[in-house]
Amino acid sequence: SYVLTQPPSVSVAPGQTARITCGGNNIGSKTVHWYQQKPGQAPVLVVYGNSDRPSGIPERFSGSDSGNTATLTISRVEAGDEADYYCQVWDSGSDRFGGGTKLTVL
Amino acid sequence: QLQLQESGPRLVKPSETLSLTCSVSGGSINTMAYFWGWIRQPPGKGLEWIGNIYQSGITNYNPSLKSRVTISADTSRNEFSLKLTSVTAADTAMYYCARRGLTGYDPFDIWGQGTMVTVSS
């Protein structure tokens, strides 16, 4: 089965740029979506179709996808961005999620 | 605005069947434009896709759960349901329902708030 690998944690200071990766075999050929989940809340879609943002999501959130790695980039990180982030793809008839990355804002 | 709301028993005994319903308001599930799915999250762990259903009744399931899962839809009540048989403590999780576009390029764009189900005697 298709495996998506995310680092368990990423830390960044406020105002800096956070990059959260999602590794998968030839993930560059797939469409990647990213979700943000704050404690006690349901996941929220922040990037879809590799790099598009739903309405209401700040432009600070962006995505890219190439080779074996997809990346969620959060620019000018704010305290409110602290959350778990999950990547997701569709592969061989199944939806698959990465293990999640906890973003800590120092 | 479309909203999804999960409901069902919060406590299920081991070996019994977990049954949940997702009620949809602000839109119809009887549409050719979307799948309707279930995702779960054990305490302190990541998201796990369970399965999806299309308005025609077509379903697809996570292979690791397929033997125990049934997802069905009741378009007259505008809701869809999850049944998971022979549950164990490993099935203790927050269960979410969500809407998903039809193609492999579409995300889960609207989620319910989730309902916590504990498997315990």
Coordinates of N, CA and C in Angstrom, one line a residue:
Chain A
S1 N 0.8 -1.2 0.0 CA 0.0 0.0 0.0 C 0.9 1.3 0.0
Y2 N 0.3 2.3 -0.4 CA 1.0 3.6 -0.6 C 1.2 4.2 0.8
V3 N 2.5 4.6 1.1 CA 2.8 5.1 2.4 C 3.2 6.6 2.3
L4 N 2.7 7.4 3.2 CA 3.0 8.8 3.2 C 3.8 9.1 4.5
T5 N 5.0 9.6 4.4 CA 5.8 9.8 5.6 C 6.0 11.3 5.9
Q6 N 5.6 11.7 7.1 CA 5.8 13.0 7.6 C 6.7 13.1 8.8
P7 N 7.5 14.1 9.0 CA 8.2 14.2 10.3 C 7.3 14.4 11.4
P8 N 7.6 13.8 12.6 CA 6.6 14.0 13.7 C 6.5 15.4 14.2
S9 N 7.5 16.2 14.1 CA 7.4 17.6 14.6 C 8.3 18.5 13.8
V10 N 7.9 19.8 13.8 CA 8.6 20.9 13.2 C 8.4 22.1 14.1
S11 N 9.5 22.7 14.4 CA 9.5 23.9 15.3 C 10.0 25.1 14.5
V12 N 9.3 26.3 14.8 CA 9.7 27.5 14.1 C 9.4 28.7 15.0
A13 N 10.2 29.7 14.8 CA 9.9 31.0 15.6 C 8.8 31.8 14.9
P14 N 8.1 32.6 15.6 CA 7.1 33.5 15.0 C 7.8 34.4 13.9
G15 N 7.1 34.5 12.8 CA 7.6 35.4 11.7 C 8.4 34.6 10.7
Q16 N 8.9 33.4 11.1 CA 9.7 32.7 10.2 C 8.9 31.8 9.3
T17 N 9.5 31.0 8.4 CA 8.8 30.1 7.5 C 8.9 28.7 8.0
A18 N 7.8 28.0 8.0 CA 7.8 26.6 8.4 C 7.5 25.8 7.1
R19 N 8.3 24.7 7.0 CA 8.1 23.8 5.9 C 7.9 22.4 6.4
I20 N 6.7 21.8 6.0 CA 6.3 20.5 6.5 C 6.3 19.6 5.3
T21 N 7.1 18.5 5.4 CA 7.2 17.6 4.2 C 6.3 16.4 4.3
C22 N 6.0 15.8 3.2 CA 5.2 14.6 3.1 C 5.9 13.7 2.0
G23 N 6.5 12.7 2.4 CA 7.2 11.8 1.5 C 6.4 10.6 1.0
G24 N 6.5 10.3 -0.3 CA 5.8 9.2 -0.9 C 6.4 8.9 -2.2
N25 N 6.4 7.6 -2.6 CA 7.0 7.2 -3.9 C 6.3 7.9 -5.0
N26 N 7.1 8.7 -5.7 CA 6.7 9.5 -6.9 C 5.4 10.3 -6.6
I27 N 5.4 10.9 -5.4 CA 4.2 11.7 -5.0 C 4.0 12.9 -5.9
G28 N 5.1 13.3 -6.6 CA 4.9 14.4 -7.6 C 3.9 14.1 -8.7
S29 N 3.6 12.8 -8.9 CA 2.6 12.5 -9.9 C 1.2 12.4 -9.3
K30 N 1.1 12.6 -8.0 CA -0.2 12.6 -7.4 C -0.7 14.0 -7.0
T31 N -2.0 14.0 -6.6 CA -2.5 15.3 -6.1 C -2.6 15.2 -4.6
V32 N -1.9 16.2 -3.9 CA -1.8 16.2 -2.5 C -2.6 17.3 -1.9
H33 N -3.3 16.9 -0.8 CA -4.1 17.9 0.0 C -3.5 18.0 1.4
W34 N -3.7 19.1 2.1 CA -3.1 19.3 3.4 C -4.3 19.8 4.3
Y35 N -4.2 19.3 5.6 CA -5.2 19.6 6.6 C -4.5 20.1 7.8
Q36 N -5.2 21.1 8.5 CA -4.7 21.6 9.8 C -5.7 21.1 10.8
Q37 N -5.2 20.6 11.9 CA -6.0 20.2 13.0 C -5.5 20.7 14.3
K38 N -6.3 21.6 14.9 CA -6.0 22.1 16.2 C -6.6 21.3 17.3
P39 N -6.0 21.3 18.5 CA -6.5 20.4 19.6 C -8.0 20.5 19.8
G40 N -8.6 19.3 19.9 CA -10.1 19.3 20.1 C -11.0 19.7 19.0
Q41 N -10.4 19.9 17.8 CA -11.1 20.3 16.6 C -11.0 19.3 15.5
A42 N -12.0 19.4 14.6 CA -11.9 18.6 13.4 C -10.9 19.2 12.4
P43 N -10.3 18.3 11.5 CA -9.4 18.8 10.5 C -10.0 19.9 9.6
V44 N -9.2 20.8 9.2 CA -9.6 21.8 8.2 C -8.7 21.8 7.0
L45 N -9.3 21.8 5.9 CA -8.5 21.8 4.6 C -7.8 23.2 4.5
V46 N -6.5 23.2 4.3 CA -5.8 24.4 4.1 C -5.1 24.5 2.7
V47 N -4.8 23.4 2.1 CA -4.3 23.4 0.7 C -4.8 22.2 0.0
Y48 N -5.3 22.4 -1.2 CA -5.8 21.2 -2.0 C -5.2 21.3 -3.4
G49 N -5.3 20.2 -4.1 CA -4.7 20.2 -5.4 C -3.3 20.6 -5.5
N50 N -2.5 20.2 -4.5 CA -1.1 20.5 -4.4 C -0.8 21.9 -3.9
S51 N -1.5 22.9 -4.5 CA -1.1 24.3 -4.2 C -2.2 25.3 -4.1
D52 N -3.5 24.9 -4.2 CA -4.6 25.8 -4.1 C -5.1 26.0 -2.7
R53 N -5.6 27.1 -2.4 CA -6.1 27.4 -1.1 C -7.6 27.6 -1.1
P54 N -8.4 26.9 -0.2 CA -9.8 27.2 -0.1 C -10.0 28.7 0.3
S55 N -11.2 29.2 0.1 CA -11.5 30.5 0.5 C -11.4 30.6 2.0
G56 N -10.8 31.7 2.5 CA -10.7 32.0 3.9 C -9.3 31.5 4.5
I57 N -8.5 30.8 3.7 CA -7.2 30.4 4.1 C -6.2 31.4 3.7
P58 N -5.4 31.9 4.6 CA -4.4 33.0 4.3 C -3.4 32.6 3.2
E59 N -3.0 33.6 2.4 CA -2.0 33.3 1.4 C -0.7 32.8 2.0
R60 N -0.5 33.0 3.3 CA 0.7 32.5 3.9 C 0.9 30.9 3.7
F61 N -0.2 30.3 3.5 CA -0.2 28.8 3.3 C -0.1 28.5 1.8
S62 N 1.0 27.7 1.5 CA 1.2 27.3 0.1 C 1.7 25.9 0.1
G63 N 1.5 25.2 -1.1 CA 2.0 23.9 -1.2 C 2.7 23.7 -2.5
S64 N 3.6 22.6 -2.5 CA 4.3 22.3 -3.7 C 4.5 20.7 -3.7
D65 N 4.8 20.2 -4.8 CA 4.8 18.7 -5.0 C 5.8 18.4 -6.1
S66 N 6.8 17.6 -5.8 CA 7.8 17.2 -6.9 C 8.5 16.0 -6.4
G67 N 8.8 15.1 -7.4 CA 9.6 14.0 -7.1 C 8.9 13.1 -6.0
N68 N 9.6 12.9 -5.0 CA 9.1 12.0 -3.9 C 8.7 12.8 -2.7
T69 N 8.6 14.1 -2.8 CA 8.3 15.0 -1.6 C 7.3 16.1 -2.0
A70 N 6.2 16.2 -1.2 CA 5.3 17.3 -1.2 C 5.6 18.1 0.0
T71 N 5.4 19.5 -0.1 CA 5.8 20.4 1.0 C 4.7 21.4 1.2
L72 N 4.3 21.5 2.5 CA 3.4 22.6 2.9 C 4.3 23.7 3.5
T73 N 4.2 24.9 2.9 CA 5.0 26.0 3.4 C 4.0 27.0 4.1
I74 N 4.4 27.4 5.3 CA 3.7 28.4 6.0 C 4.6 29.6 6.2
S75 N 4.3 30.7 5.6 CA 5.2 31.9 5.7 C 4.7 32.8 6.8
R76 N 5.6 33.5 7.4 CA 5.3 34.5 8.5 C 4.5 33.8 9.5
V77 N 5.0 32.7 10.1 CA 4.3 31.9 11.0 C 3.8 32.7 12.2
E78 N 2.5 32.4 12.6 CA 1.9 33.0 13.8 C 1.6 32.0 14.8
A79 N 1.4 32.5 16.0 CA 1.1 31.6 17.2 C -0.1 30.7 16.9
G80 N -1.1 31.3 16.2 CA -2.3 30.6 15.8 C -2.1 29.5 14.8
D81 N -0.9 29.3 14.2 CA -0.7 28.3 13.2 C -0.3 27.0 13.9
E82 N 0.0 27.1 15.2 CA 0.4 25.9 16.0 C -0.7 24.8 15.9
A83 N -0.4 23.7 15.4 CA -1.4 22.6 15.1 C -0.7 21.4 14.6
D84 N -1.5 20.3 14.4 CA -1.1 19.2 13.6 C -1.5 19.3 12.2
Y85 N -0.6 18.9 11.3 CA -0.8 19.0 9.9 C -0.7 17.7 9.2
Y86 N -1.7 17.3 8.3 CA -1.7 16.0 7.7 C -1.8 16.2 6.2
C87 N -1.0 15.4 5.5 CA -1.1 15.3 4.0 C -2.0 14.2 3.6
Q88 N -2.6 14.2 2.5 CA -3.5 13.2 2.0 C -3.5 13.1 0.5
V89 N -3.5 11.9 0.0 CA -3.6 11.6 -1.4 C -4.6 10.5 -1.7
W90 N -5.0 10.4 -2.9 CA -5.8 9.3 -3.3 C -4.9 8.3 -4.2
D91 N -4.9 7.0 -3.8 CA -4.0 6.1 -4.6 C -4.7 4.8 -4.7
S92 N -4.8 4.3 -5.9 CA -5.4 2.9 -6.1 C -6.7 2.7 -5.5
G93 N -7.6 3.7 -5.5 CA -8.9 3.6 -5.0 C -9.1 3.8 -3.5
S94 N -8.0 4.2 -2.9 CA -8.1 4.5 -1.4 C -7.5 5.9 -1.1
D95 N -8.1 6.5 -0.1 CA -7.6 7.7 0.4 C -6.6 7.4 1.5
R96 N -5.5 8.1 1.5 CA -4.4 7.8 2.4 C -4.0 9.1 3.1
F97 N -3.7 9.0 4.4 CA -3.2 10.2 5.1 C -1.8 9.9 5.6
G98 N -1.0 11.0 5.7 CA 0.3 10.9 6.3 C 0.1 10.8 7.8
G99 N 1.2 10.5 8.5 CA 1.1 10.3 10.0 C 0.9 11.6 10.8
G100 N 1.1 12.7 10.1 CA 0.9 14.0 10.8 C 2.1 14.6 11.3
T101 N 2.2 15.9 11.3 CA 3.3 16.7 11.8 C 2.8 17.7 12.8
K102 N 3.4 17.7 14.0 CA 3.0 18.8 15.0 C 3.9 20.0 14.8
L103 N 3.3 21.1 14.4 CA 4.0 22.3 14.3 C 4.0 23.1 15.6
T104 N 5.1 23.4 16.1 CA 5.3 24.1 17.4 C 5.8 25.5 17.0
V105 N 5.2 26.5 17.5 CA 5.6 27.9 17.3 C 6.4 28.3 18.6
L106 N 7.6 28.5 18.5 CA 8.5 28.8 19.7 C 8.2 30.1 20.3
Chain B
Q1 N -25.2 26.9 4.1 CA -23.9 26.3 4.3 C -24.0 24.8 4.7
L2 N -23.3 24.0 4.0 CA -23.4 22.5 4.3 C -22.8 22.2 5.7
Q3 N -23.5 21.4 6.4 CA -23.0 21.0 7.7 C -23.2 19.5 7.9
L4 N -22.2 18.8 8.5 CA -22.3 17.4 8.8 C -22.3 17.2 10.3
Q5 N -23.1 16.3 10.8 CA -23.1 16.0 12.3 C -23.2 14.5 12.5
E6 N -22.2 14.0 13.2 CA -22.1 12.6 13.6 C -23.0 12.3 14.8
S7 N -23.6 11.1 14.9 CA -24.3 10.7 16.1 C -24.3 9.2 16.2
G8 N -24.5 8.8 17.4 CA -24.5 7.4 17.7 C -23.9 7.1 19.1
P9 N -24.0 5.8 19.5 CA -23.5 5.4 20.9 C -22.1 5.8 21.1
R10 N -21.8 6.3 22.3 CA -20.4 6.7 22.6 C -19.6 5.5 23.2
L11 N -20.3 4.5 23.6 CA -19.7 3.4 24.3 C -20.2 2.1 23.6
V12 N -19.3 1.3 23.2 CA -19.6 0.0 22.5 C -18.8 -1.1 23.2
K13 N -19.4 -2.2 23.4 CA -18.7 -3.4 24.0 C -17.9 -4.1 23.0
P14 N -16.8 -4.7 23.5 CA -16.0 -5.5 22.6 C -16.8 -6.6 21.9
S15 N -16.5 -6.9 20.7 CA -17.1 -7.9 19.8 C -18.4 -7.4 19.2
E16 N -19.0 -6.3 19.7 CA -20.2 -5.8 19.2 C -20.0 -4.9 17.9
T17 N -21.1 -4.4 17.5 CA -21.1 -3.5 16.2 C -21.2 -2.1 16.6
L18 N -20.3 -1.3 16.0 CA -20.3 0.2 16.2 C -21.2 0.7 15.0
S19 N -22.1 1.5 15.4 CA -23.0 2.1 14.4 C -23.1 3.6 14.6
L20 N -22.8 4.4 13.5 CA -22.8 5.8 13.6 C -23.6 6.4 12.3
T21 N -24.2 7.5 12.5 CA -24.9 8.2 11.5 C -24.3 9.6 11.3
C22 N -24.3 10.0 10.0 CA -23.9 11.4 9.7 C -25.1 12.1 9.0
S23 N -25.6 13.1 9.7 CA -26.7 13.8 9.2 C -26.2 15.1 8.5
V24 N -26.7 15.3 7.3 CA -26.2 16.4 6.5 C -27.3 17.4 6.3
S25 N -27.0 18.7 6.6 CA -27.9 19.8 6.5 C -27.3 20.9 5.6
G26 N -28.2 21.6 4.9 CA -27.7 22.7 4.1 C -27.4 22.2 2.7
G27 N -27.7 21.0 2.4 CA -27.4 20.4 1.0 C -27.8 19.0 1.0
S28 N -27.9 18.4 -0.2 CA -28.4 17.1 -0.3 C -27.2 16.1 -0.6
I29 N -27.3 14.9 0.0 CA -26.3 13.9 -0.3 C -26.7 13.2 -1.6
N30 N -27.9 13.4 -2.1 CA -28.3 12.8 -3.4 C -27.9 13.7 -4.5
T31 N -26.6 13.7 -4.7 CA -25.9 14.5 -5.7 C -24.9 13.7 -6.4
M32 N -24.7 14.0 -7.7 CA -23.7 13.3 -8.4 C -22.3 13.9 -8.3
A33 N -22.2 14.9 -7.4 CA -20.9 15.7 -7.4 C -20.0 15.2 -6.3
Y34 N -20.5 14.4 -5.3 CA -19.6 14.2 -4.2 C -19.7 12.7 -3.7
F35 N -18.6 12.3 -3.0 CA -18.6 11.2 -2.2 C -18.8 11.6 -0.7
W36 N -19.2 10.7 0.1 CA -19.4 11.0 1.5 C -18.6 9.9 2.3
G37 N -17.7 10.4 3.2 CA -16.8 9.5 3.8 C -16.7 9.5 5.3
W38 N -16.1 8.5 5.8 CA -15.8 8.3 7.2 C -14.3 8.2 7.4
I39 N -13.8 9.0 8.4 CA -12.4 9.0 8.8 C -12.4 8.9 10.3
R40 N -11.4 8.2 10.9 CA -11.3 8.1 12.3 C -9.9 8.4 12.8
Q41 N -9.8 8.7 14.1 CA -8.5 9.1 14.7 C -8.5 8.6 16.1
P42 N -7.7 7.6 16.4 CA -7.5 7.1 17.7 C -6.9 8.2 18.6
P43 N -7.1 8.1 19.9 CA -6.6 9.2 20.8 C -5.1 9.3 20.6
G44 N -4.6 10.5 20.4 CA -3.2 10.8 20.3 C -2.5 10.4 19.0
K45 N -3.3 9.9 18.0 CA -2.8 9.3 16.8 C -3.3 10.1 15.6
G46 N -2.9 9.6 14.4 CA -3.2 10.3 13.2 C -4.6 9.8 12.6
L47 N -4.9 10.4 11.4 CA -6.1 10.1 10.7 C -6.0 8.8 9.9
E48 N -7.1 8.1 9.9 CA -7.2 6.9 9.2 C -8.5 6.9 8.4
W49 N -8.4 6.8 7.1 CA -9.6 6.7 6.2 C -10.3 5.4 6.4
I50 N -11.6 5.4 6.5 CA -12.4 4.2 6.7 C -13.1 3.8 5.3
G51 N -13.7 4.7 4.7 CA -14.4 4.4 3.4 C -15.3 5.6 3.0
N52 N -15.8 5.5 1.7 CA -16.6 6.5 1.1 C -17.8 5.8 0.5
I53 N -18.9 6.6 0.3 CA -20.1 6.1 -0.4 C -20.5 7.2 -1.4
Y54 N -21.0 6.8 -2.5 CA -21.5 7.7 -3.6 C -23.0 7.6 -3.5
Q55 N -23.7 8.6 -4.0 CA -25.2 8.6 -3.9 C -25.9 7.4 -4.5
S56 N -25.2 6.7 -5.4 CA -25.8 5.6 -6.0 C -25.7 4.3 -5.2
G57 N -24.9 4.4 -4.1 CA -24.6 3.3 -3.3 C -23.3 2.7 -3.5
I58 N -22.6 3.2 -4.5 CA -21.2 2.7 -4.7 C -20.3 3.0 -3.5
T59 N -19.6 2.0 -3.1 CA -18.7 2.3 -1.9 C -17.3 1.8 -2.2
N60 N -16.3 2.4 -1.5 CA -15.0 1.9 -1.4 C -14.5 2.0 0.0
Y61 N -13.7 1.0 0.4 CA -13.3 0.9 1.8 C -11.8 0.7 1.9
N62 N -11.3 1.1 3.1 CA -9.9 0.9 3.4 C -9.7 -0.7 3.4
P63 N -8.8 -1.1 2.7 CA -8.6 -2.6 2.6 C -8.3 -3.2 4.0
S64 N -7.7 -2.5 4.9 CA -7.4 -3.0 6.2 C -8.7 -3.2 7.1
L65 N -9.8 -2.5 6.7 CA -11.0 -2.6 7.5 C -12.2 -3.2 6.7
K66 N -11.9 -3.5 5.4 CA -13.0 -3.8 4.5 C -13.9 -5.0 5.0
S67 N -13.3 -6.0 5.7 CA -14.1 -7.1 6.1 C -15.0 -6.8 7.2
R68 N -14.9 -5.7 7.9 CA -15.7 -5.3 9.0 C -16.6 -4.1 8.8
V69 N -16.4 -3.4 7.7 CA -17.1 -2.1 7.5 C -18.2 -2.2 6.4
T70 N -19.3 -1.5 6.8 CA -20.4 -1.3 5.8 C -20.8 0.2 5.9
I71 N -20.8 0.9 4.8 CA -21.3 2.3 4.7 C -22.5 2.3 3.8
S72 N -23.5 2.9 4.3 CA -24.8 3.0 3.6 C -25.3 4.4 3.6
A73 N -26.3 4.7 2.7 CA -26.8 6.0 2.7 C -28.4 5.9 2.6
D74 N -29.0 6.9 3.2 CA -30.5 7.0 3.2 C -30.7 8.4 2.7
T75 N -31.0 8.5 1.4 CA -31.2 9.8 0.7 C -32.5 10.5 1.2
S76 N -33.5 9.7 1.6 CA -34.7 10.3 2.1 C -34.5 11.0 3.4
R77 N -33.6 10.6 4.2 CA -33.3 11.2 5.5 C -32.1 12.1 5.4
N78 N -31.5 12.1 4.2 CA -30.3 12.9 4.0 C -29.2 12.6 5.0
E79 N -28.9 11.3 5.1 CA -27.8 10.9 6.0 C -27.2 9.6 5.5
F80 N -26.0 9.4 6.0 CA -25.3 8.2 5.6 C -24.7 7.6 6.9
S81 N -24.4 6.3 6.9 CA -24.1 5.6 8.1 C -22.9 4.7 8.0
L82 N -22.3 4.4 9.2 CA -21.2 3.5 9.3 C -21.5 2.4 10.2
K83 N -21.2 1.2 9.8 CA -21.3 0.0 10.7 C -19.9 -0.7 10.7
L84 N -19.4 -0.9 11.9 CA -18.1 -1.6 12.0 C -18.3 -2.7 13.0
T85 N -18.1 -3.9 12.5 CA -18.4 -5.1 13.3 C -17.2 -5.6 14.1
S86 N -17.5 -6.4 15.1 CA -16.5 -7.1 15.9 C -15.4 -6.2 16.4
V87 N -15.9 -5.1 17.0 CA -15.0 -4.1 17.5 C -14.1 -4.6 18.7
T88 N -12.9 -4.0 18.7 CA -12.0 -4.2 19.8 C -11.6 -2.8 20.4
A89 N -10.7 -2.8 21.4 CA -10.2 -1.6 21.9 C -9.5 -0.7 20.9
A90 N -8.9 -1.4 19.9 CA -8.2 -0.7 18.8 C -9.1 0.2 18.0
D91 N -10.4 -0.1 18.1 CA -11.4 0.8 17.3 C -11.8 2.0 18.1
T92 N -11.3 2.2 19.3 CA -11.6 3.4 20.1 C -11.0 4.6 19.4
A93 N -11.8 5.5 19.0 CA -11.3 6.6 18.2 C -12.4 7.7 18.1
M94 N -11.9 8.9 17.7 CA -12.9 10.0 17.2 C -13.2 9.6 15.8
Y95 N -14.5 9.6 15.5 CA -15.0 9.3 14.2 C -15.6 10.5 13.5
Y96 N -15.1 10.8 12.3 CA -15.5 12.0 11.6 C -16.2 11.5 10.3
C97 N -17.2 12.3 9.9 CA -17.8 12.1 8.6 C -17.4 13.4 7.8
A98 N -17.3 13.2 6.5 CA -16.8 14.3 5.6 C -17.3 14.2 4.2
R99 N -17.3 15.3 3.5 CA -17.6 15.3 2.1 C -16.3 15.4 1.3
R100 N -16.4 14.6 0.2 CA -15.2 14.6 -0.7 C -15.7 14.6 -2.2
G101 N -14.9 15.3 -3.0 CA -15.2 15.4 -4.4 C -15.1 14.0 -5.0
L102 N -15.5 14.0 -6.3 CA -15.6 12.7 -7.0 C -14.3 12.1 -7.5
T103 N -13.4 12.9 -7.8 CA -12.2 12.4 -8.4 C -11.0 12.2 -7.5
G104 N -10.0 11.6 -7.9 CA -8.8 11.4 -7.1 C -8.1 12.7 -6.8
Y105 N -8.5 13.8 -7.5 CA -7.9 15.1 -7.3 C -8.6 16.0 -6.3
D106 N -9.7 15.4 -5.7 CA -10.5 16.2 -4.8 C -10.3 15.9 -3.3
P107 N -10.3 16.9 -2.5 CA -10.1 16.6 -1.0 C -11.3 16.4 -0.3
F108 N -11.2 16.1 1.0 CA -12.3 16.2 2.0 C -12.4 17.6 2.4
D109 N -13.4 18.3 1.9 CA -13.5 19.8 2.0 C -14.4 20.2 3.2
I110 N -15.3 19.4 3.6 CA -16.2 19.7 4.7 C -16.2 18.6 5.7
W111 N -16.0 18.8 6.9 CA -16.0 17.8 8.0 C -17.0 18.0 9.0
G112 N -17.5 16.9 9.6 CA -18.3 17.1 10.9 C -17.3 17.3 12.0
Q113 N -17.9 17.6 13.2 CA -17.1 17.9 14.4 C -16.6 16.6 15.0
G114 N -17.1 15.5 14.6 CA -16.6 14.2 15.1 C -17.3 13.7 16.4
T115 N -17.3 12.4 16.6 CA -17.9 11.9 17.8 C -16.9 10.8 18.3
M116 N -16.7 10.8 19.6 CA -15.7 9.9 20.2 C -16.5 8.6 20.6
V117 N -15.9 7.5 20.1 CA -16.5 6.2 20.5 C -15.4 5.4 21.2
T118 N -15.8 4.9 22.4 CA -15.0 4.1 23.2 C -15.4 2.6 23.2
V119 N -14.5 1.7 23.0 CA -14.8 0.3 23.0 C -14.4 -0.2 24.3
S120 N -15.3 -0.6 25.2 CA -14.9 -1.1 26.5 C -16.1 -1.9 27.1
S121 N -15.8 -2.9 27.9 CA -16.8 -3.6 28.6 C -17.3 -3.0 29.9

